[in-house]
Amino acid sequence: MITFYKVIVFIHIFSAIIGMGPGFILTTVVKSGNTMTELRHSYRLRHKLHIYVMVGGTLLLVTGLIMGFLNPSLFRMGWYIVSLVLFLVALASGPLLLSPRSKPVKALLESHKGDEIPEEYWRLSKALFRTEYVANVIFIIIITLMILKPF
């Protein structure tokens, strides 16, 4: 018999695939652009993929907390607490770090005339991508903690 808890675990795992999978390639998608036309298209694709990241990430947080409330002993497990804290840190990095770095890139994509990629884009995107890489490392740590449950 399938229990409610198992259904939540199932949703949690699929949310990780749906939310984190595309999140790991967001930077790669836009790095493939060699002209402004290609970059604009890449950023539109990135935006569509980001919707999956947001939906999956929200479901991850909700199902993770539901599992904790259904099994309160999780709140005494180090791997669970560290994963939750890291997830909240990564979640907060969106509006606090990623958004301020992505807004100038978006503005440049909208305002730049011509198909040549300006040097300013490379400077702006480098700062954005570096922040995204840090978030990806956090998510890799979370996934590792979820799998290994080391403490």
CSV table of C-alpha atoms in Angstrom, one decimal:
chain,number,residue,atom,x,y,z
A,1,MET,CA,0.0,0.0,0.0
A,2,ILE,CA,1.3,3.4,-0.9
A,3,THR,CA,1.3,5.8,2.0
A,4,PHE,CA,0.9,9.6,1.9
A,5,TYR,CA,4.5,9.9,3.0
A,6,LYS,CA,5.7,7.8,0.0
A,7,VAL,CA,3.6,10.0,-2.4
A,8,ILE,CA,5.3,13.1,-0.9
A,9,VAL,CA,8.7,11.5,-1.3
A,10,PHE,CA,7.8,10.6,-4.9
A,11,ILE,CA,6.7,14.2,-5.6
A,12,HIS,CA,9.9,15.5,-3.9
A,13,ILE,CA,12.2,13.4,-6.1
A,14,PHE,CA,10.4,14.4,-9.3
A,15,SER,CA,10.5,18.0,-8.2
A,16,ALA,CA,14.3,17.7,-7.8
A,17,ILE,CA,14.5,16.4,-11.4
A,18,ILE,CA,12.2,19.0,-12.8
A,19,GLY,CA,13.5,21.9,-10.8
A,20,MET,CA,17.2,21.3,-10.5
A,21,GLY,CA,17.9,19.6,-13.8
A,22,PRO,CA,17.2,22.6,-15.9
A,23,GLY,CA,18.8,24.8,-13.3
A,24,PHE,CA,22.2,23.3,-13.9
A,25,ILE,CA,22.1,24.2,-17.6
A,26,LEU,CA,20.8,27.8,-17.5
A,27,THR,CA,24.3,29.2,-17.8
A,28,THR,CA,25.3,26.8,-20.6
A,29,VAL,CA,22.2,27.7,-22.7
A,30,VAL,CA,23.2,31.4,-22.9
A,31,LYS,CA,26.9,30.7,-23.3
A,32,SER,CA,26.2,29.3,-26.7
A,33,GLY,CA,25.2,32.7,-28.2
A,34,ASN,CA,27.7,34.2,-30.6
A,35,THR,CA,25.7,37.2,-31.8
A,36,MET,CA,23.2,39.4,-30.1
A,37,THR,CA,20.4,37.7,-32.0
A,38,GLU,CA,21.5,34.3,-30.7
A,39,LEU,CA,22.0,35.7,-27.2
A,40,ARG,CA,18.5,37.2,-27.1
A,41,HIS,CA,17.1,33.9,-28.2
A,42,SER,CA,19.2,32.0,-25.6
A,43,TYR,CA,17.9,34.2,-22.8
A,44,ARG,CA,14.3,33.7,-24.0
A,45,LEU,CA,14.9,29.9,-23.8
A,46,ARG,CA,16.6,30.4,-20.4
A,47,HIS,CA,13.6,32.2,-19.1
A,48,LYS,CA,11.3,29.4,-20.2
A,49,LEU,CA,13.6,26.8,-18.5
A,50,HIS,CA,13.7,29.0,-15.3
A,51,ILE,CA,9.9,28.5,-14.9
A,52,TYR,CA,10.6,24.8,-14.4
A,53,VAL,CA,13.3,25.7,-11.9
A,54,MET,CA,10.9,27.9,-9.9
A,55,VAL,CA,8.0,25.4,-9.9
A,56,GLY,CA,10.3,22.4,-9.1
A,57,GLY,CA,12.1,24.4,-6.4
A,58,THR,CA,8.8,25.5,-4.8
A,59,LEU,CA,7.6,21.9,-4.8
A,60,LEU,CA,10.9,20.8,-3.3
A,61,LEU,CA,10.6,23.2,-0.4
A,62,VAL,CA,7.0,22.4,0.3
A,63,THR,CA,7.4,18.6,0.0
A,64,GLY,CA,10.6,18.7,2.1
A,65,LEU,CA,8.8,20.5,4.9
A,66,ILE,CA,5.8,18.2,4.7
A,67,MET,CA,8.1,15.2,5.1
A,68,GLY,CA,9.6,16.9,8.1
A,69,PHE,CA,6.2,17.5,9.7
A,70,LEU,CA,5.1,14.0,8.9
A,71,ASN,CA,8.4,12.6,10.3
A,72,PRO,CA,9.5,15.1,13.0
A,73,SER,CA,12.7,13.1,13.6
A,74,LEU,CA,14.0,14.7,10.4
A,75,PHE,CA,14.3,18.0,12.2
A,76,ARG,CA,16.9,16.4,14.5
A,77,MET,CA,19.0,15.1,11.6
A,78,GLY,CA,22.0,17.2,10.6
A,79,TRP,CA,21.8,16.4,6.9
A,80,TYR,CA,18.2,17.5,6.8
A,81,ILE,CA,18.8,20.8,8.7
A,82,VAL,CA,21.9,21.6,6.7
A,83,SER,CA,20.1,20.8,3.4
A,84,LEU,CA,17.1,23.0,4.4
A,85,VAL,CA,19.4,25.9,5.5
A,86,LEU,CA,21.4,25.6,2.2
A,87,PHE,CA,18.2,25.5,0.2
A,88,LEU,CA,17.0,28.7,1.9
A,89,VAL,CA,20.3,30.4,1.2
A,90,ALA,CA,20.2,29.4,-2.4
A,91,LEU,CA,16.5,30.5,-2.6
A,92,ALA,CA,17.5,33.9,-1.1
A,93,SER,CA,20.3,34.2,-3.6
A,94,GLY,CA,17.7,34.7,-6.4
A,95,PRO,CA,16.4,38.1,-5.4
A,96,LEU,CA,19.4,39.2,-3.4
A,97,LEU,CA,22.3,38.2,-5.8
A,98,LEU,CA,21.1,36.8,-9.1
A,99,SER,CA,18.4,39.4,-9.9
A,100,PRO,CA,20.6,42.4,-9.4
A,101,ARG,CA,23.2,40.8,-11.7
A,102,SER,CA,20.8,39.7,-14.3
A,103,LYS,CA,18.9,43.0,-14.7
A,104,PRO,CA,21.8,44.9,-16.3
A,105,VAL,CA,22.3,42.0,-18.7
A,106,LYS,CA,18.6,42.0,-19.7
A,107,ALA,CA,18.7,45.8,-20.1
A,108,LEU,CA,21.7,45.5,-22.4
A,109,LEU,CA,20.0,42.8,-24.5
A,110,GLU,CA,17.0,45.0,-24.9
A,111,SER,CA,18.8,48.3,-25.6
A,112,HIS,CA,21.8,47.2,-27.7
A,113,LYS,CA,21.6,47.9,-31.4
A,114,GLY,CA,23.4,45.7,-33.9
A,115,ASP,CA,24.4,42.0,-33.8
A,116,GLU,CA,27.9,42.4,-32.4
A,117,ILE,CA,28.1,41.4,-28.7
A,118,PRO,CA,29.4,44.4,-26.7
A,119,GLU,CA,32.3,44.0,-24.3
A,120,GLU,CA,30.1,45.2,-21.5
A,121,TYR,CA,28.0,42.0,-21.9
A,122,TRP,CA,31.0,39.8,-21.1
A,123,ARG,CA,31.8,41.7,-17.9
A,124,LEU,CA,28.2,41.6,-16.8
A,125,SER,CA,27.6,38.0,-17.7
A,126,LYS,CA,30.8,36.9,-16.0
A,127,ALA,CA,29.6,38.2,-12.6
A,128,LEU,CA,26.1,36.6,-13.2
A,129,PHE,CA,27.6,33.3,-14.2
A,130,ARG,CA,29.9,33.2,-11.2
A,131,THR,CA,27.0,33.7,-8.8
A,132,GLU,CA,25.0,31.0,-10.6
A,133,TYR,CA,28.0,28.6,-10.3
A,134,VAL,CA,28.0,29.1,-6.6
A,135,ALA,CA,24.3,28.4,-6.4
A,136,ASN,CA,24.9,25.2,-8.5
A,137,VAL,CA,27.6,24.0,-6.0
A,138,ILE,CA,25.1,24.6,-3.1
A,139,PHE,CA,22.5,22.5,-4.9
A,140,ILE,CA,25.1,19.7,-5.5
A,141,ILE,CA,25.9,19.7,-1.8
A,142,ILE,CA,22.2,19.5,-1.0
A,143,ILE,CA,21.7,16.6,-3.4
A,144,THR,CA,24.8,14.8,-1.9
A,145,LEU,CA,23.4,15.3,1.6
A,146,MET,CA,20.0,13.9,0.5
A,147,ILE,CA,21.5,10.8,-1.0
A,148,LEU,CA,24.2,10.0,1.6
A,149,LYS,CA,22.6,11.3,4.8
A,150,PRO,CA,26.0,11.4,6.4
A,151,PHE,CA,25.1,12.9,9.8
